[in-house]
Short mmCIF file of C-alpha atoms in Angstrom, two decimals:
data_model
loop_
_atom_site.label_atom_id
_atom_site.label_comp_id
_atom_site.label_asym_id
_atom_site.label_seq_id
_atom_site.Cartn_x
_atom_site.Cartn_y
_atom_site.Cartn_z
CA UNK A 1 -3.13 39.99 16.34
CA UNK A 2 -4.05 37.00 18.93
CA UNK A 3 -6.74 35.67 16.64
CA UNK A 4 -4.14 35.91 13.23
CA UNK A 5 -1.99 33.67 15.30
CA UNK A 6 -3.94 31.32 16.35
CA UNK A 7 -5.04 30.95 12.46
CA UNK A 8 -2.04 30.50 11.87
CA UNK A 9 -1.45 28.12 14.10
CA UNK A 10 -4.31 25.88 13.33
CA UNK A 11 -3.40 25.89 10.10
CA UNK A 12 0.25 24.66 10.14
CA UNK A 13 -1.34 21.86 12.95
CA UNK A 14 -3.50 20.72 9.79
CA UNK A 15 -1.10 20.85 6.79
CA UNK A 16 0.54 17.23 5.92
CA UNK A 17 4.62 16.58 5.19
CA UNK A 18 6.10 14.10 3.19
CA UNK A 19 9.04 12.81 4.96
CA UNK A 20 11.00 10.43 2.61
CA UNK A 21 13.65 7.85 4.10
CA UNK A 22 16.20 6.10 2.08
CA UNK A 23 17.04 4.79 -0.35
CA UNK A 24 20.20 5.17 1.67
CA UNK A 25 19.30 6.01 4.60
CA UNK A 26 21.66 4.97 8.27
CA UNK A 27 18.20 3.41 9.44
CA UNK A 28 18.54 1.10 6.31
CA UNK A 29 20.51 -2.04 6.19
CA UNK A 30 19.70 -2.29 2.58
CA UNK A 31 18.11 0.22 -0.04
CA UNK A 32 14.32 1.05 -0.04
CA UNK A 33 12.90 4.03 -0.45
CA UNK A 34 9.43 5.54 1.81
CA UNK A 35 7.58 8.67 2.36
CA UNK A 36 5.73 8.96 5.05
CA UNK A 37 3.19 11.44 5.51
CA UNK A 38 2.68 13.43 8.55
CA UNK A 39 0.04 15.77 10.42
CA UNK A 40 2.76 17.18 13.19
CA UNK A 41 4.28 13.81 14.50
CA UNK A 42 1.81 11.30 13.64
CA UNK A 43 1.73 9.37 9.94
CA UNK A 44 -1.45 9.51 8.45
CA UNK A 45 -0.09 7.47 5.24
CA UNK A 46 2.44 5.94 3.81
CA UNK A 47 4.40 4.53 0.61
CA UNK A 48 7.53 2.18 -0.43
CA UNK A 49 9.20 1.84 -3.64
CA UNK A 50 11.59 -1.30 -3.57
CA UNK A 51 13.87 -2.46 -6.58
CA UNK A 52 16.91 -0.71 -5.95
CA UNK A 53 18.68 -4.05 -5.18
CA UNK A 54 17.48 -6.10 -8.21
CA UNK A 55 20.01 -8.81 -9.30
CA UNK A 56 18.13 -10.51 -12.22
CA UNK A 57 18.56 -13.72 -10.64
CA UNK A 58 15.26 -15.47 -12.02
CA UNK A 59 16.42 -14.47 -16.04
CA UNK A 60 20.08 -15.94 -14.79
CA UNK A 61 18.84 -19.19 -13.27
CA UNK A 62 17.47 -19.94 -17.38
CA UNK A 63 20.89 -20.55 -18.80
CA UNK A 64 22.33 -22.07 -16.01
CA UNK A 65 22.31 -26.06 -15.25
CA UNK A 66 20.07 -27.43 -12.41
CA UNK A 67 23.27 -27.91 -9.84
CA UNK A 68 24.45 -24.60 -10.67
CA UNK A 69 20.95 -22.45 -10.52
CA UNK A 70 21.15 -24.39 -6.98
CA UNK A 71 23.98 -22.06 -5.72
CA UNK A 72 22.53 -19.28 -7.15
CA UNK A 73 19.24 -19.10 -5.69
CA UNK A 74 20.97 -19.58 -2.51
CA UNK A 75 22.61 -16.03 -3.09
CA UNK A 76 18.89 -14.52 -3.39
CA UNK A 77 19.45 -14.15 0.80
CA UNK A 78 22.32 -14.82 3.03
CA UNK A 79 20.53 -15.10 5.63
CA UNK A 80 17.89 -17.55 4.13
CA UNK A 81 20.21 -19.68 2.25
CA UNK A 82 19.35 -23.09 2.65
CA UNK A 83 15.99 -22.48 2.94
CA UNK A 84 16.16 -21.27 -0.53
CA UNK A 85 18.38 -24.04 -1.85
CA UNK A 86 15.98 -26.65 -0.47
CA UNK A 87 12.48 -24.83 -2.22
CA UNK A 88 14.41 -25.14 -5.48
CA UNK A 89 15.74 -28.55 -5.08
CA UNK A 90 12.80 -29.58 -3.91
CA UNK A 91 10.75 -28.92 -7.08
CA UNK A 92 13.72 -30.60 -9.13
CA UNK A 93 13.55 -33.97 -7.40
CA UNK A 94 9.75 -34.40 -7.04
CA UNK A 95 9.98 -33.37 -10.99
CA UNK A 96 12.34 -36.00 -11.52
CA UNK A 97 10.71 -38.83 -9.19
CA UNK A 98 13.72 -38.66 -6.14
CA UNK A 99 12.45 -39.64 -3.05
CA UNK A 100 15.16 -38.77 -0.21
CA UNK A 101 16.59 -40.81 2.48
CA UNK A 102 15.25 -40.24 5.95
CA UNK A 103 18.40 -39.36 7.34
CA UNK A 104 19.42 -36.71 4.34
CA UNK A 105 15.56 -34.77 5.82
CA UNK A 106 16.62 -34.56 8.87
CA UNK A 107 19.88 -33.27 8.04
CA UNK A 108 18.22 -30.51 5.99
CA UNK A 109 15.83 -29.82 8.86
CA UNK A 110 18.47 -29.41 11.59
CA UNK A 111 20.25 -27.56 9.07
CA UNK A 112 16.69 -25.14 8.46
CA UNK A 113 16.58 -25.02 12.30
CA UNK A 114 20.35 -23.46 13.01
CA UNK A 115 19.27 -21.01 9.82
CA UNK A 116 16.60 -19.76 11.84
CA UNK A 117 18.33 -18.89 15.06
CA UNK A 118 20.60 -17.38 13.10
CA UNK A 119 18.44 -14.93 11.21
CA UNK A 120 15.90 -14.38 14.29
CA UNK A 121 18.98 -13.69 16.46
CA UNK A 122 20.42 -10.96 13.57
CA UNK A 123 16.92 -9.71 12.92
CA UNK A 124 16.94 -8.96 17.40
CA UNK A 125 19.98 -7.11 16.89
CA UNK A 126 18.90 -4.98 14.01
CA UNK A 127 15.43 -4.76 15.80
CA UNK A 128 16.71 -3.16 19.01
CA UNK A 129 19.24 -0.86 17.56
CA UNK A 130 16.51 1.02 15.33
CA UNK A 131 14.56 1.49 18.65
CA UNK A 132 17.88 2.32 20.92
CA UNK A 133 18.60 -0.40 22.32
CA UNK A 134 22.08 -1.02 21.93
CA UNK A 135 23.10 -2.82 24.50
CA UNK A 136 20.42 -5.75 23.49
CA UNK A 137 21.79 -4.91 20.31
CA UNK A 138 25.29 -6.03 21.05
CA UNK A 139 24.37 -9.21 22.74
CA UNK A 140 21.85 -10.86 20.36
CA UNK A 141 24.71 -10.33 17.78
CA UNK A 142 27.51 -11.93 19.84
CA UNK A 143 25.33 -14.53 20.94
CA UNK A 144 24.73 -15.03 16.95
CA UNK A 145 28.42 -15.36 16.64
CA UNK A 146 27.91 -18.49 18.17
CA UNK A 147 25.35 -19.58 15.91
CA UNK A 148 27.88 -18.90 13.11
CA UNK A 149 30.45 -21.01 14.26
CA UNK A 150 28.40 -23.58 14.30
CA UNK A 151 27.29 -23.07 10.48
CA UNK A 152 30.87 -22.95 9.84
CA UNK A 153 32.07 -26.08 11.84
CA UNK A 154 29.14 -28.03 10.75
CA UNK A 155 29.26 -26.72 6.95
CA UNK A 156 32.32 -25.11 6.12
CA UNK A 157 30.72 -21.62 5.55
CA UNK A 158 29.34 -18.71 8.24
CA UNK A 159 26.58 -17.61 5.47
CA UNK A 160 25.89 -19.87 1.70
CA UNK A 161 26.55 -22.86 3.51
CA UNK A 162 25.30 -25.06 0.39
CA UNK A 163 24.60 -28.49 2.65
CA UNK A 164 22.12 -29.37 -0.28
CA UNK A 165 22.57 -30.94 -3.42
CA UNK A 166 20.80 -32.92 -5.94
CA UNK A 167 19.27 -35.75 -4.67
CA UNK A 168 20.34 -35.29 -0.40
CA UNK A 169 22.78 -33.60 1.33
CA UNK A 170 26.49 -33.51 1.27
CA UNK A 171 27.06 -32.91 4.99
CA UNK A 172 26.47 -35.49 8.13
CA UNK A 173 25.42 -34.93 11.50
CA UNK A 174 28.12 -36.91 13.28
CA UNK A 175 28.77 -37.73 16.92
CA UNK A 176 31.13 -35.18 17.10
CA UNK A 177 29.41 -32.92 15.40
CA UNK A 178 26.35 -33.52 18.48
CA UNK A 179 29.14 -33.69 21.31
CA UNK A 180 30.63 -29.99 20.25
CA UNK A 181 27.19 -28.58 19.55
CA UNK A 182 25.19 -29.28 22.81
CA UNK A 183 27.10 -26.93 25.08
CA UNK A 184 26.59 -24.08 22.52
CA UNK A 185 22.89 -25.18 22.65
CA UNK A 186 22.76 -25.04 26.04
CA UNK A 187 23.98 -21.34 25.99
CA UNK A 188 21.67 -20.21 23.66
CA UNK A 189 18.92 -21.63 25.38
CA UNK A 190 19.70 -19.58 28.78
CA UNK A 191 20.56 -16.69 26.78
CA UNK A 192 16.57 -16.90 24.76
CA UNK A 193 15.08 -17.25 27.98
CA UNK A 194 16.82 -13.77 29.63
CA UNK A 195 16.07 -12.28 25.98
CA UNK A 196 12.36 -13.08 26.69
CA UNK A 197 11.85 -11.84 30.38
CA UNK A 198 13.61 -8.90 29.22
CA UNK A 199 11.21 -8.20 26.82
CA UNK A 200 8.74 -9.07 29.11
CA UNK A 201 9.64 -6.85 31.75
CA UNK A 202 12.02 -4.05 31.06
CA UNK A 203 9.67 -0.94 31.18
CA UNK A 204 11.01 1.26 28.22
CA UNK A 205 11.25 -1.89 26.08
CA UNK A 206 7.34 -2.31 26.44
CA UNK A 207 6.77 1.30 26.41
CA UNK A 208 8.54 1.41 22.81
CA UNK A 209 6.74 -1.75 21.72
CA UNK A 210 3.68 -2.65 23.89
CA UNK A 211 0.16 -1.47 21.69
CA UNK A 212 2.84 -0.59 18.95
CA UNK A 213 2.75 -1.77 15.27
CA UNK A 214 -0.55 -3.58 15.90
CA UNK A 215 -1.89 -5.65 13.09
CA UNK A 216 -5.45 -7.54 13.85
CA UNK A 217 -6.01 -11.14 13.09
CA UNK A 218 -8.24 -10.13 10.45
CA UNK A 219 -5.98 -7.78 8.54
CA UNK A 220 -3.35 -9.53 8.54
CA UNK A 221 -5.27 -12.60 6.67
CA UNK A 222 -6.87 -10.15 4.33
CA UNK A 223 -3.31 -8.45 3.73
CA UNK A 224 -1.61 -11.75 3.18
CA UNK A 225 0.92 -11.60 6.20
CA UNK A 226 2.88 -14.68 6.68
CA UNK A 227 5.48 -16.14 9.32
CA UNK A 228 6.31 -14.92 12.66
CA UNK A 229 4.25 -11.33 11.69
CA UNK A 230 1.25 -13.32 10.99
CA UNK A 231 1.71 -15.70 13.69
CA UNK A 232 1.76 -12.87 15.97
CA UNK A 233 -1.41 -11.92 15.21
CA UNK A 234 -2.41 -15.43 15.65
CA UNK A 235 -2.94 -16.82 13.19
CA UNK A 236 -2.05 -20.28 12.95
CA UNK A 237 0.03 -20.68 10.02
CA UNK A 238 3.40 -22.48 8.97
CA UNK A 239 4.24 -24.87 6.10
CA UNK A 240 6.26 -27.03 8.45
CA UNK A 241 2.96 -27.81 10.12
CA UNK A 242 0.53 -27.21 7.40
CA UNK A 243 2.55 -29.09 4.71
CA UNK A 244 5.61 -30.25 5.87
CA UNK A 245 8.28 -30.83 3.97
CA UNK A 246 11.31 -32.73 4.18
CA UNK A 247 12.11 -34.59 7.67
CA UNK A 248 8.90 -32.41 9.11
CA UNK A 249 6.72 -34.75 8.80
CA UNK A 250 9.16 -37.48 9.85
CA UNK A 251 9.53 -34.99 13.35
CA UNK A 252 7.08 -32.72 13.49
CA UNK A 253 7.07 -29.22 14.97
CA UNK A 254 4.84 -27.08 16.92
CA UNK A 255 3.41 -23.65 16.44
CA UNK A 256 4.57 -20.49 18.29
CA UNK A 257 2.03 -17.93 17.90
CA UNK A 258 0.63 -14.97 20.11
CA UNK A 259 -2.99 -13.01 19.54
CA UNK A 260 -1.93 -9.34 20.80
CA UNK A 261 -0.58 -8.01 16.93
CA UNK A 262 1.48 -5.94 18.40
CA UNK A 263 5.43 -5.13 18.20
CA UNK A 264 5.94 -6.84 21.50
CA UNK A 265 4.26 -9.55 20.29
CA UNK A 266 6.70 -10.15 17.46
CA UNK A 267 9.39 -10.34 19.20
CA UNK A 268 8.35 -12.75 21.64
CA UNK A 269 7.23 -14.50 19.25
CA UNK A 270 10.47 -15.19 17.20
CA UNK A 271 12.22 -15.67 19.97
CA UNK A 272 10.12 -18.34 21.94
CA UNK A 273 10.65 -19.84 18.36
CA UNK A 274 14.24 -19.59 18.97
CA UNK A 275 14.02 -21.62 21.90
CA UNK A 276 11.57 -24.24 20.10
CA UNK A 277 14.21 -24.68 17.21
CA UNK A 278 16.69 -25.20 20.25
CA UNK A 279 14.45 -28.31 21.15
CA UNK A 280 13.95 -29.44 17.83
CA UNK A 281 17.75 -30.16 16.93
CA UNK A 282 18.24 -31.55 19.78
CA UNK A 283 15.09 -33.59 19.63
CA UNK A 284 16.36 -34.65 15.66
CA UNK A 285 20.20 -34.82 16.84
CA UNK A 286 19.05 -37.87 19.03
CA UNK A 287 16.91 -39.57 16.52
CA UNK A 288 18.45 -38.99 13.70
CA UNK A 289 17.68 -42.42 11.44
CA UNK A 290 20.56 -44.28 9.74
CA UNK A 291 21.55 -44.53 6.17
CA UNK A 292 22.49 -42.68 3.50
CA UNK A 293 22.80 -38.72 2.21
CA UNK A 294 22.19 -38.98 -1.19
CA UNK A 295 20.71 -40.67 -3.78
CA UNK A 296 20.69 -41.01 -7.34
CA UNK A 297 19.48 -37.81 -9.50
CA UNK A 298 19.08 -37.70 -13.78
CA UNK A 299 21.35 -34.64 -15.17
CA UNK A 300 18.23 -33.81 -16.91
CA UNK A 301 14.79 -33.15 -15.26
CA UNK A 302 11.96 -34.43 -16.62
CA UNK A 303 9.57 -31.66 -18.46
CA UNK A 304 6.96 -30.68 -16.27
CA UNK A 305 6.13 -28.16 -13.52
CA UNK A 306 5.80 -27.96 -9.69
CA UNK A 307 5.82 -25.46 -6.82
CA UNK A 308 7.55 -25.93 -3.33
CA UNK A 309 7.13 -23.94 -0.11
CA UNK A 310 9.24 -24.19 3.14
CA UNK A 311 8.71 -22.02 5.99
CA UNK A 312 11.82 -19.60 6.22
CA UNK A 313 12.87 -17.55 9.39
CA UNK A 314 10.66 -15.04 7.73
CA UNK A 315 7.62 -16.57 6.72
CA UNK A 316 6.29 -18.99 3.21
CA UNK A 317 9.08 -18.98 1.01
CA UNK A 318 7.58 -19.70 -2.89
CA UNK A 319 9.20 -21.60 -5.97
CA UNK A 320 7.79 -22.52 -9.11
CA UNK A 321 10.07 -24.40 -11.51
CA UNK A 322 9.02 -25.33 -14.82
CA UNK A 323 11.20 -28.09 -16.54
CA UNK A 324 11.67 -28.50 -20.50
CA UNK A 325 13.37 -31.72 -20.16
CA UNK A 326 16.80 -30.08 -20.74
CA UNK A 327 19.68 -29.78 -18.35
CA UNK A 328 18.54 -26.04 -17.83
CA UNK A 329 15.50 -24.89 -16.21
CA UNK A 330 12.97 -23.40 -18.48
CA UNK A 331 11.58 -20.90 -15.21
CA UNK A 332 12.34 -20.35 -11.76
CA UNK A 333 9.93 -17.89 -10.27
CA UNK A 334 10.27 -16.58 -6.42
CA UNK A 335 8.18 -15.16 -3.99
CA UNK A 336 9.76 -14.41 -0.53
CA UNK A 337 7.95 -13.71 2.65
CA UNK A 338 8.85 -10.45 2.91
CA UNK A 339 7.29 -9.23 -0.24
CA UNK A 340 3.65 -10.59 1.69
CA UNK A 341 4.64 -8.93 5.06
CA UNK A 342 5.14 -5.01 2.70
CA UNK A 343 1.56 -4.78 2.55
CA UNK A 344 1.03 -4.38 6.95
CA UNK A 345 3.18 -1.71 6.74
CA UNK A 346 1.77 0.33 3.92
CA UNK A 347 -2.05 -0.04 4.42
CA UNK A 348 -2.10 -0.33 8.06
CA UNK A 349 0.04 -0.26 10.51
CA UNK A 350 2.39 2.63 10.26
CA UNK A 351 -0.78 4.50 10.34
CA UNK A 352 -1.51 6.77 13.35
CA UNK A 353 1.80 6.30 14.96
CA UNK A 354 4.72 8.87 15.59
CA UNK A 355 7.52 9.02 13.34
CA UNK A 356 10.06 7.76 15.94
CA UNK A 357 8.36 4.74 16.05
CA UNK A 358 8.61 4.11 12.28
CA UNK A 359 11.77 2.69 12.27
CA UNK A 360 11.38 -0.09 14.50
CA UNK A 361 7.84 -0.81 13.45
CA UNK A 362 9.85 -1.18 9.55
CA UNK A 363 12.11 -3.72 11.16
CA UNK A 364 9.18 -5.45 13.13
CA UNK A 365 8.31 -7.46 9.96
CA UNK A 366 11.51 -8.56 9.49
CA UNK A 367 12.21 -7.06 5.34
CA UNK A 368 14.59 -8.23 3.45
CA UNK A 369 15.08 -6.02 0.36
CA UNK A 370 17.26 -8.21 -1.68
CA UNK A 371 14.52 -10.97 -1.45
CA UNK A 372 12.11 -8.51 -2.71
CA UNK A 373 13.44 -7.56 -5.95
CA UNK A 374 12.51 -10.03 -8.28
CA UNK A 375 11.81 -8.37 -11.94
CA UNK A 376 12.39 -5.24 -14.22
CA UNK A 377 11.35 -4.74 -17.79
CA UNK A 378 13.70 -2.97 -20.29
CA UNK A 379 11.95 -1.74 -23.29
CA UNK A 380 14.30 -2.60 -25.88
CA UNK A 381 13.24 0.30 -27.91
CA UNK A 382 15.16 2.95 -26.12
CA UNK A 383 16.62 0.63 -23.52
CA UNK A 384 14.82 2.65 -20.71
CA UNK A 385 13.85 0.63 -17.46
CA UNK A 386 10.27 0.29 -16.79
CA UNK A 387 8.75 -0.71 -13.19
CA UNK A 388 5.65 -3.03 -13.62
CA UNK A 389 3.01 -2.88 -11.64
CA UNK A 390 0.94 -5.73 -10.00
CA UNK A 391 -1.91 -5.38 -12.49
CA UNK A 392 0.68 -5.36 -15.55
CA UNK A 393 2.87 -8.48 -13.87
CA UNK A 394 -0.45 -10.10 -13.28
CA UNK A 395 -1.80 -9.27 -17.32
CA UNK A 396 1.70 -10.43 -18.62
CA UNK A 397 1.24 -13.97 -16.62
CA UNK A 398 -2.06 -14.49 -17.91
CA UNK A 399 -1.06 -14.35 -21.66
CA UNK A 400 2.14 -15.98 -20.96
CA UNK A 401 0.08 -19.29 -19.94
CA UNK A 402 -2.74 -19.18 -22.65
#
């Protein structure tokens, strides 16, 4: 009887699981569906099936005019609003020769810079409470409050703050603007610096993210990774260094990156760029050039094609426009960071850790679903949806363009 058991027991250690999570799921701030697989309490592999969010918004930026596909694309992500606006708007002026006034770049940059507090301080929030941590939880998100009101005393809006338009910007850093904002900097900047010796110090933080998650500097070039996930693997990537855009080049930034891969390492890194995004607005605030917001752009765009990246809070943010010479874009085609930083999770890194740990390691990368969720085909035949896959997407491009 001993040696039946023991069989036994061998046998149910070696049998895999399939644990699926979501697409609703309380872990989940937005749909997505995975299966993990398990031996016991360790994943041994992994899968994701995104699309349950899918909005259509590339087909409905076609019959839309280039001011209005503006404050659509914006709606792709709250969170990453402007830095959407200003890929699309970019391709539409260089198409139609606009060169912008100094000051209206550094009022999109200081504007790019409060964005990314904002997201990296939501992101901390969401971060902590999948691994427990609820009381870090709680004050990352009050502290974003205050990162909000600025957005809405500066713009109008908390989230879709639409500074951009055609041709500049229709909002302007004033004195008042700089007196109300520097004591609220100020705050944020002590409050970054206890978020970052608590990470580096609190023993059941670094037991829950220390050697967890970790992506090598070599897989995450070979997988594509971009932003703060690649960075933390150190590689030494951003557009607003590598190609800046915009008032970048007029004030340049500097890299935050860190070469230990891990979870810990992700965190520290978006917040140390927290506290460099602090610098920069000030830094911009008090050099801000004179002169004016806008200038002068043709209702219709010159035919032709061109593709714009900025660096969003979450990594290379992609647009290609195309441009038939109409009021109307011909094609608007994105790809968002996080659709790059899916491929860590699936091939690597969720691999040979516990199922607790799945959770945070998901919200490591920092995924937004909604970005994600770019196309669908509907076979008109029957009217069934049908999910492409990269090989067909890839196939359909290629004849598209011959």
């Amino acid at each position: 009887m001993s040696d039946i058991n023991q069989t036994t027991g061998a046998a149910l250690q070696k049998k895999k699981y399939i644990v699926p999570i979501g697409p609703q799921h309380p872990a989940l701030k937005e749909p997505g569906h995975f299966e993990f697989t398990v031996e016991g309490e360790i994943v041994v592999d992994a899968s994701i099936r995104l699309g349950y969010v899918h909005r259509g918004v590339e087909k409905a930026a076609e019959s839309r005019n280039w001011t209005q596909v503006l404050y659509l694309v914006e709606r792709v992500c709250g969170i990453c609003s402007h830095s959407h606006g200003t890929a699309f708007i970019q391709c539409a002026e260089k198409l139609a020769g606009v060169e912008l006034p100094p000051r209206a770049k550094a009022v999109r940059c200081i504007a790019g810079e409060i964005e990314r507090l904002h997201s990296h301080l939501l992101w901390l929030g969401v971060a902590a409470h999948e691994g427990g941590f609820d009381a870090l939880f709680m004050y990352s998100w009050r502290d974003r409050e205050i990162v909000m009101d600025i957005l809405e005393n500066f713009f109008g809006n908390r989230v879709n703050y639409s500074v951009n338009i055609p041709g500049g910007v229709k909002e302007d850093i004033t004195q008042e603007f700089i007196d109300g904002i520097s004591p609220d900097l100020d705050y944020l900047e002590e409050r970054m610096k206890f978020y970052l010796d608590l990470i580096n110090t609190d023993v059941t933080f670094r037991m829950r993210t220390v050697n967890i998650g970790k992506i090598s500097y070599d897989e995450s070039a070979s997988l594509g990774a971009t932003g703060p996930t690649a960075r933390a693997s150190g590689i030494q990537r951003d557009i607003r260094v590598d190609r800046p855009y915009d008032g970048y080049d007029l004030f340049p930034i500097t890299l935050v990156t860190d070469d230990r891969g891990d979870l810990n390492a992700r965190f520290i890194v978006r917040i140390k760029e927290c506290l460099k995004s602090i610098e920069y607005i000030r830094h911009v605030m008090a050099h801000i050039p004179e002169g004016e917001l806008t200038t002068k752009m043709p209702r219709k765009i010159p035919a032709g094609e061109y593709m714009a990246s900025v660096e969003a809070p979450r990594g290379e943010l992609f647009y290609f426009v195309r441009s038939n010479g109409t009021e109307m874009p011909d094609r608007v085609k994105i790809r968002t960071a996080s659709l790059c930083n899916w491929g860590t999770i699936v091939s690597s890194v969720a691999k040979g850790h516990r199922l607790a740990d799945m959770p945070m390691i998901l919200a490591g990368i920092d995924p937004c679903f909604s970005c994600n969720d770019r196309m669908v085909k509907i076979n008109f035949g029957n009217r069934n949806p049908e999910i492409w896959t990269w090989d067909q997407l890839r196939k359909y491009g290629n004849n598209f363009y011959k």
